[in-house]
Coordinates of C-alpha atoms and ligand atoms in Angstrom, one line a residue:
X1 CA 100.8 87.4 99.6
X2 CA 102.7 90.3 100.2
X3 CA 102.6 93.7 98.3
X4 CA 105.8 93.5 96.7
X5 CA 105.5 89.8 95.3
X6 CA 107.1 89.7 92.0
X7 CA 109.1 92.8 92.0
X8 CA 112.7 93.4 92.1
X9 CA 113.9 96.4 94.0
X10 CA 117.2 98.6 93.6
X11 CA 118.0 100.2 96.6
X12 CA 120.6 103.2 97.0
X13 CA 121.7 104.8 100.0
X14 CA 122.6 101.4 102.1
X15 CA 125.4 102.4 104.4
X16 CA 124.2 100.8 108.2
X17 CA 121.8 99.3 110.1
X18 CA 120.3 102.6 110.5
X19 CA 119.5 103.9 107.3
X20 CA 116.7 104.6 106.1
X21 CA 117.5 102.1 102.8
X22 CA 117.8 99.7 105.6
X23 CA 114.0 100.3 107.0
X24 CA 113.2 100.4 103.6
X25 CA 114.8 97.0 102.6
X26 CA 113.2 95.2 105.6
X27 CA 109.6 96.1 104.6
X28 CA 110.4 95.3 101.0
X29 CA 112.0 91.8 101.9
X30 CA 109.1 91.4 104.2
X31 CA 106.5 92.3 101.2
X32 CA 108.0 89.8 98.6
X33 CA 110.1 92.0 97.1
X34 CA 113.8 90.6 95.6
X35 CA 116.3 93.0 96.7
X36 CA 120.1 94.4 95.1
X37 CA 122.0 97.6 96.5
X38 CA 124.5 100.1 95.3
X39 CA 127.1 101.2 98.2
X40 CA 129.1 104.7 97.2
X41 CA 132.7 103.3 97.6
X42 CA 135.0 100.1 98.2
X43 CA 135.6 101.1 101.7
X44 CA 132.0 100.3 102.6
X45 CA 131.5 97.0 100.2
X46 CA 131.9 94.3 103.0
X47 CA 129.7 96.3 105.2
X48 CA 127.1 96.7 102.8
X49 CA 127.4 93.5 101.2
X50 CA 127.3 91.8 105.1
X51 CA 123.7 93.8 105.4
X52 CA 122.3 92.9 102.2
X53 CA 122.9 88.9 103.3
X54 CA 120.5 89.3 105.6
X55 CA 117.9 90.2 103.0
X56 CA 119.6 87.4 101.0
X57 CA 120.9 89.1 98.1
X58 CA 124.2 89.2 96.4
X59 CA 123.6 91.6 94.2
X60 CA 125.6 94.3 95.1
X61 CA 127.5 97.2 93.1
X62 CA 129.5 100.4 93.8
X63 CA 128.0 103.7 92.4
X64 CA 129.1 107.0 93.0
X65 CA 126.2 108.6 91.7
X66 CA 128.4 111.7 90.9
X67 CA 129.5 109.3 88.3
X68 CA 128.0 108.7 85.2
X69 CA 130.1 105.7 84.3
X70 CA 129.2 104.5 88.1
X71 CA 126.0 104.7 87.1
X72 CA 125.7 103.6 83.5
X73 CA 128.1 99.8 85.0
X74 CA 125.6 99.3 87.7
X75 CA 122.8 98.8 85.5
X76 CA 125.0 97.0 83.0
X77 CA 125.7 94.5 85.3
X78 CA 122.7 94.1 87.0
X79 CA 120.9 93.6 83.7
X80 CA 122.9 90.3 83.7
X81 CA 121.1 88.5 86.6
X82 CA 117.9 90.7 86.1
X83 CA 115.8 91.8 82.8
X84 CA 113.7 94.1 84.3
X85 CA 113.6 96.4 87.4
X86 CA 110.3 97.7 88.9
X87 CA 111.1 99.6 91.5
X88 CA 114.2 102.4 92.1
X89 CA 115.2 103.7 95.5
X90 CA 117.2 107.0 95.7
X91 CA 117.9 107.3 99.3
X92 CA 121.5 109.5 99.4
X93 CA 122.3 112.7 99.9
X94 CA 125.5 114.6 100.5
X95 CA 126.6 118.4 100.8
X96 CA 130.3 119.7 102.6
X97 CA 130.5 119.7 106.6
X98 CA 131.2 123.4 105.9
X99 CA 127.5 124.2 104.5
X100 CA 125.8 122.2 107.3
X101 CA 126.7 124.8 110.0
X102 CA 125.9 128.2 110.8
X103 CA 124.2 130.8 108.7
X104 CA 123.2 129.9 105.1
X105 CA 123.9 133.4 103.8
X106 CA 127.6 133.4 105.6
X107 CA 128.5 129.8 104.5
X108 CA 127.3 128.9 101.1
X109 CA 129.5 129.1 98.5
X110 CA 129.6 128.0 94.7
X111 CA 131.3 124.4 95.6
X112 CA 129.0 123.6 98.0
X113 CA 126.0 124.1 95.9
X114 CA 127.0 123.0 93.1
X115 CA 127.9 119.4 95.4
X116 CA 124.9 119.2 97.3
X117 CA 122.8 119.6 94.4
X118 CA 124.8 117.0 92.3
X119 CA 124.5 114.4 94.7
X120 CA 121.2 114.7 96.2
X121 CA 119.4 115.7 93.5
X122 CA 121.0 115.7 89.5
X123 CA 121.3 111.9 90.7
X124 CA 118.0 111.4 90.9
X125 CA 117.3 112.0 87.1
X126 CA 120.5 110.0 85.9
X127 CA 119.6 107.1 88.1
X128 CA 116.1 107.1 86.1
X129 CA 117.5 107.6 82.6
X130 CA 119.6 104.3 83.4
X131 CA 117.4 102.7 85.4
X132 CA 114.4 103.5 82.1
X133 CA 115.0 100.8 79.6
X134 CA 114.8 97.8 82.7
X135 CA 111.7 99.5 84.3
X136 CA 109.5 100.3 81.2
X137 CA 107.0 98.6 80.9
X138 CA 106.9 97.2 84.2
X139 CA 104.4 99.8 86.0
X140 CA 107.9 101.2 87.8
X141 CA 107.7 102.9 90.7
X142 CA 111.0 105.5 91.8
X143 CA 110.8 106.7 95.3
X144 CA 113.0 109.6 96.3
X145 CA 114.0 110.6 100.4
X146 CA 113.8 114.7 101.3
X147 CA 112.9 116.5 104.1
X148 CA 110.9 119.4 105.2
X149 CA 114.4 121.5 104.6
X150 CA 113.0 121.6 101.1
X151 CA 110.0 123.8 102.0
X152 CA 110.8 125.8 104.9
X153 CA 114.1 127.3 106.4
X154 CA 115.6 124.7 109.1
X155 CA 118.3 126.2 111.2
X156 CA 122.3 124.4 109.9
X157 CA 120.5 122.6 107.0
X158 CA 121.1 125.3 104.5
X159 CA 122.3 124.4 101.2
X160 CA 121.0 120.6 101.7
X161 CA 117.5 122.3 102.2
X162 CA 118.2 124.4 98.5
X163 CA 119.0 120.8 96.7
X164 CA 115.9 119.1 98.4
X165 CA 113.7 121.7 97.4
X166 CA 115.0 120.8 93.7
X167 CA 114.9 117.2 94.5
X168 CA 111.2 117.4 94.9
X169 CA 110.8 119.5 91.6
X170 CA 113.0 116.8 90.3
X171 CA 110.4 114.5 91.3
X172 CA 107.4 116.3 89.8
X173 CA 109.4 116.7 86.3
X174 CA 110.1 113.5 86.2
X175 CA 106.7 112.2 87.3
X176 CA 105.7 114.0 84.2
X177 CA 107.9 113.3 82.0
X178 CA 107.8 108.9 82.8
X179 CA 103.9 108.9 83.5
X180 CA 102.9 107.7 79.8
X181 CA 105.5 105.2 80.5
X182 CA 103.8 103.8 83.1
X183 CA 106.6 104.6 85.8
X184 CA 105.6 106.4 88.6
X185 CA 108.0 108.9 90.6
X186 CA 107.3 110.1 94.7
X187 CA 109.2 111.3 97.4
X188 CA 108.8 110.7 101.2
X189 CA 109.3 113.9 103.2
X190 CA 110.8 111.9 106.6
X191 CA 111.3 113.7 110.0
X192 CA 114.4 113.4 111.6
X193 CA 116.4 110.4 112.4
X194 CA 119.6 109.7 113.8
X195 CA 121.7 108.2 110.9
X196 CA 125.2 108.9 109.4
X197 CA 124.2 111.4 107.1
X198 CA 121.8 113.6 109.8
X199 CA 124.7 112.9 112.3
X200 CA 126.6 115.6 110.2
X201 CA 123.7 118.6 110.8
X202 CA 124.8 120.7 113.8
X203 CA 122.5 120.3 116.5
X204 CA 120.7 117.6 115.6
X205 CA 120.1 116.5 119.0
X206 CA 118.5 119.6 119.9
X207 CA 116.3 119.5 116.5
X208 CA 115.1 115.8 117.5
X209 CA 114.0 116.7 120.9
X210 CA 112.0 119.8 119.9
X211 CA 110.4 117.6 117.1
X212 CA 109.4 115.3 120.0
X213 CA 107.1 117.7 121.8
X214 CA 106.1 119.6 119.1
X215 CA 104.9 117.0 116.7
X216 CA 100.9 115.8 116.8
X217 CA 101.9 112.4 117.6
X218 CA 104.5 113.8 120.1
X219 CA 107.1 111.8 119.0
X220 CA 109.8 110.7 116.4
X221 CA 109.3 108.7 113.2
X222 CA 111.0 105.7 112.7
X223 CA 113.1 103.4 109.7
X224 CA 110.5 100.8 109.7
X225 CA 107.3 103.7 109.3
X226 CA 109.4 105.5 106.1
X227 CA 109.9 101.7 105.3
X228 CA 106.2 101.0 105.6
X229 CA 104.8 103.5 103.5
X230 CA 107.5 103.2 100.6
X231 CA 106.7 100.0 100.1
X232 CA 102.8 101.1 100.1
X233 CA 104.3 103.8 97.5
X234 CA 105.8 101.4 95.3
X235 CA 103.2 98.8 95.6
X236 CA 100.2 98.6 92.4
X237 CA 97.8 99.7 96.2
X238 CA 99.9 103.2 95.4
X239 CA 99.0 102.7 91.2
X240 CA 97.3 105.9 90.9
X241 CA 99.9 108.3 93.0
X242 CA 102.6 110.0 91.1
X243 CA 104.8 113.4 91.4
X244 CA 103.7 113.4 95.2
X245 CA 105.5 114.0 98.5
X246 CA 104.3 112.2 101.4
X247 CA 105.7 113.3 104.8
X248 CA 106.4 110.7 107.3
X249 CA 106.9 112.8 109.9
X250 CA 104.3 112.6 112.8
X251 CA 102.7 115.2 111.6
X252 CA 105.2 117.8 112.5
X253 CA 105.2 119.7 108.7
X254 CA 101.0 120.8 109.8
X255 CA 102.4 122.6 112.4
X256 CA 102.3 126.7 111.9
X257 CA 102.2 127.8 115.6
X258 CA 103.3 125.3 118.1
X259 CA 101.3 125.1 121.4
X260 CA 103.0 127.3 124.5
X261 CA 106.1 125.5 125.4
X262 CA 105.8 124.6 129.4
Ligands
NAD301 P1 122.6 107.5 105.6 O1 123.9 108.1 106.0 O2 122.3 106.2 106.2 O3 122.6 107.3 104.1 C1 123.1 108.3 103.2 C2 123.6 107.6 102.0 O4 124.0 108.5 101.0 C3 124.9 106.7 102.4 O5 124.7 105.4 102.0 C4 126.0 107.3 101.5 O6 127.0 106.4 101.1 C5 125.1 107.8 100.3 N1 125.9 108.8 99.5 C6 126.4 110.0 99.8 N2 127.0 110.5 98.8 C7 127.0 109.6 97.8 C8 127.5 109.5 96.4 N3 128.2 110.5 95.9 N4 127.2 108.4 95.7 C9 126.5 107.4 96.2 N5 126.0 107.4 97.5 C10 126.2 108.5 98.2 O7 121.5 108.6 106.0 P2 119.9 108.6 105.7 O8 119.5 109.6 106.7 O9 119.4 107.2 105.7 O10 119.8 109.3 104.3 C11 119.1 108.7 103.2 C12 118.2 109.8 102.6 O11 117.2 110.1 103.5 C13 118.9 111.1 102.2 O12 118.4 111.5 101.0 C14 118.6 112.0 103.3 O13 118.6 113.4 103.0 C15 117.1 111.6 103.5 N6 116.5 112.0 104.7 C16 117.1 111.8 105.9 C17 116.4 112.2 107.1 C18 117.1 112.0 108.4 O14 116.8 112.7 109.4 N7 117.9 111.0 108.6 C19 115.2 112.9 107.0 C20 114.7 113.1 105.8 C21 115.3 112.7 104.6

């Protein structure tokens, strides 16, 4: 029996093969778990909806989570094939091209901020208000993506780095705030992968190569290992872990001062 028998799943943050939803759906479907996605806009439906077949489901709605309407419909509609949700996955993020390049103090401005914290993190906590009434009850689990942005300065990641670091007090708040409701709220701190969204970060092949010889396990983390452990994290094996970030990131965040470079 797998870990995720029983439980039904929403995933965000499906936009390709090589998403980190996408790692995270395959370990769900392969645990048991009955799958539906939320795409960001019309121009990716088929794409999106062609993926989730694979998992077969055909539940499948547009959310732009900077919408609270979006939001509120998704729910709406898919408390009409299910009448409870156990587990939530927020796996988006999104700040201008202009803040994702060059020096943080030169670039950031009050748009950008104000975006990149809408997005990747405000969403978090509307997702959960709408997602409560279907998961209560249920021993819920939500599960969050950031990155080490969030606790240390990363060169081009800038203002993405200010909204993860309040993406992970999101998570603590609201693994406060939904505990005696028996939902509990993590994050997974990945390293870096080549998707669309890192694809945006200036530099990002340099950043992956130096993460590959400086990392204990000398090497870059995968889809399928952030898949893995969330569906460990969401799983009743993760029942007594709440308001925690778990890096899945070969180790690289224990690293203060990296052995001499040859
Ligand atoms: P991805 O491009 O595959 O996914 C990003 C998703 O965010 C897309 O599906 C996109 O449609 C969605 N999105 C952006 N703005 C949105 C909006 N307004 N409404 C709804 N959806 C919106 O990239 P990914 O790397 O799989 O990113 C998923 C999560 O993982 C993000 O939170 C990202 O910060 C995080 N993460 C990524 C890495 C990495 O190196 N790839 C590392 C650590 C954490």
């Amino acid at each position: 029996m797998g870990l995720l028998e029983n439980k039904r799943a929403l995933i965000t943050g499906l936009i390709s093969d090589r998403s980190i939803a996408h790692g995270i759906a395959d370990a769900f479907h392969k645990q048991g778990a009955q799958l539906a996605f939320t795409y960001q806009s019309e121009k990716v439906k088929d794409r999106v909806c062609k993926i989730a077949e694979k998992w077969n489901s055909s539940l499948v709605y547009q959310c732009d989570v900077s919408s609270d309407e979006n939001i509120q419909q998704v729910f709406t509609s898919l408390n009409e094939h299910w009448d409870t949700l156990d587990i939530l996955i927020h796996s988006i993020a999104f700040a201008p091209s202009d803040q994702l390049e060059g020096d943080y103090f030169d670039c950031v401005n009050r748009d950008g901020f104000r975006i990149a914290h809408d997005v990747s993190s405000y969403s978090l906590a509307a997702l959960a208000k709408a997602a409560h009434p279907m998961m209560k009850d249920q021993r819920g689990s939500i599960l969050a993506m950031t990155y080490l942005g969030a606790e240390r300065t990363v060169q081009n990641y800038n203002v993405m780095g200010v909204a993860k670091a309040s993406l992970e007090a999101n998570v603590r708040y609201l693994a406060n705030s939904l505990g005696p409701k028996d939902i509990r709220v993590n994050a997974i701190s990945a390293g870096p992968i080549r998707t669309l969204a890192a694809s945006g970060i200036k530099d990002l092949r340099k950043m992956l190569s130096y993460y590959e010889t400086i990392a204990p396990l000398r090497r870059k983390v995968t889809i399928e290992e952030v898949g893995d452990t969330a569906a460990f994290l969401c799983s009743d094996m993760a029942r007594g872990i709440t308001g925690e970030v778990i890096h899945v990131d070969a180790g690289y965040h224990i690293i203060g001062m990296p052995a001499a470079l040859d």
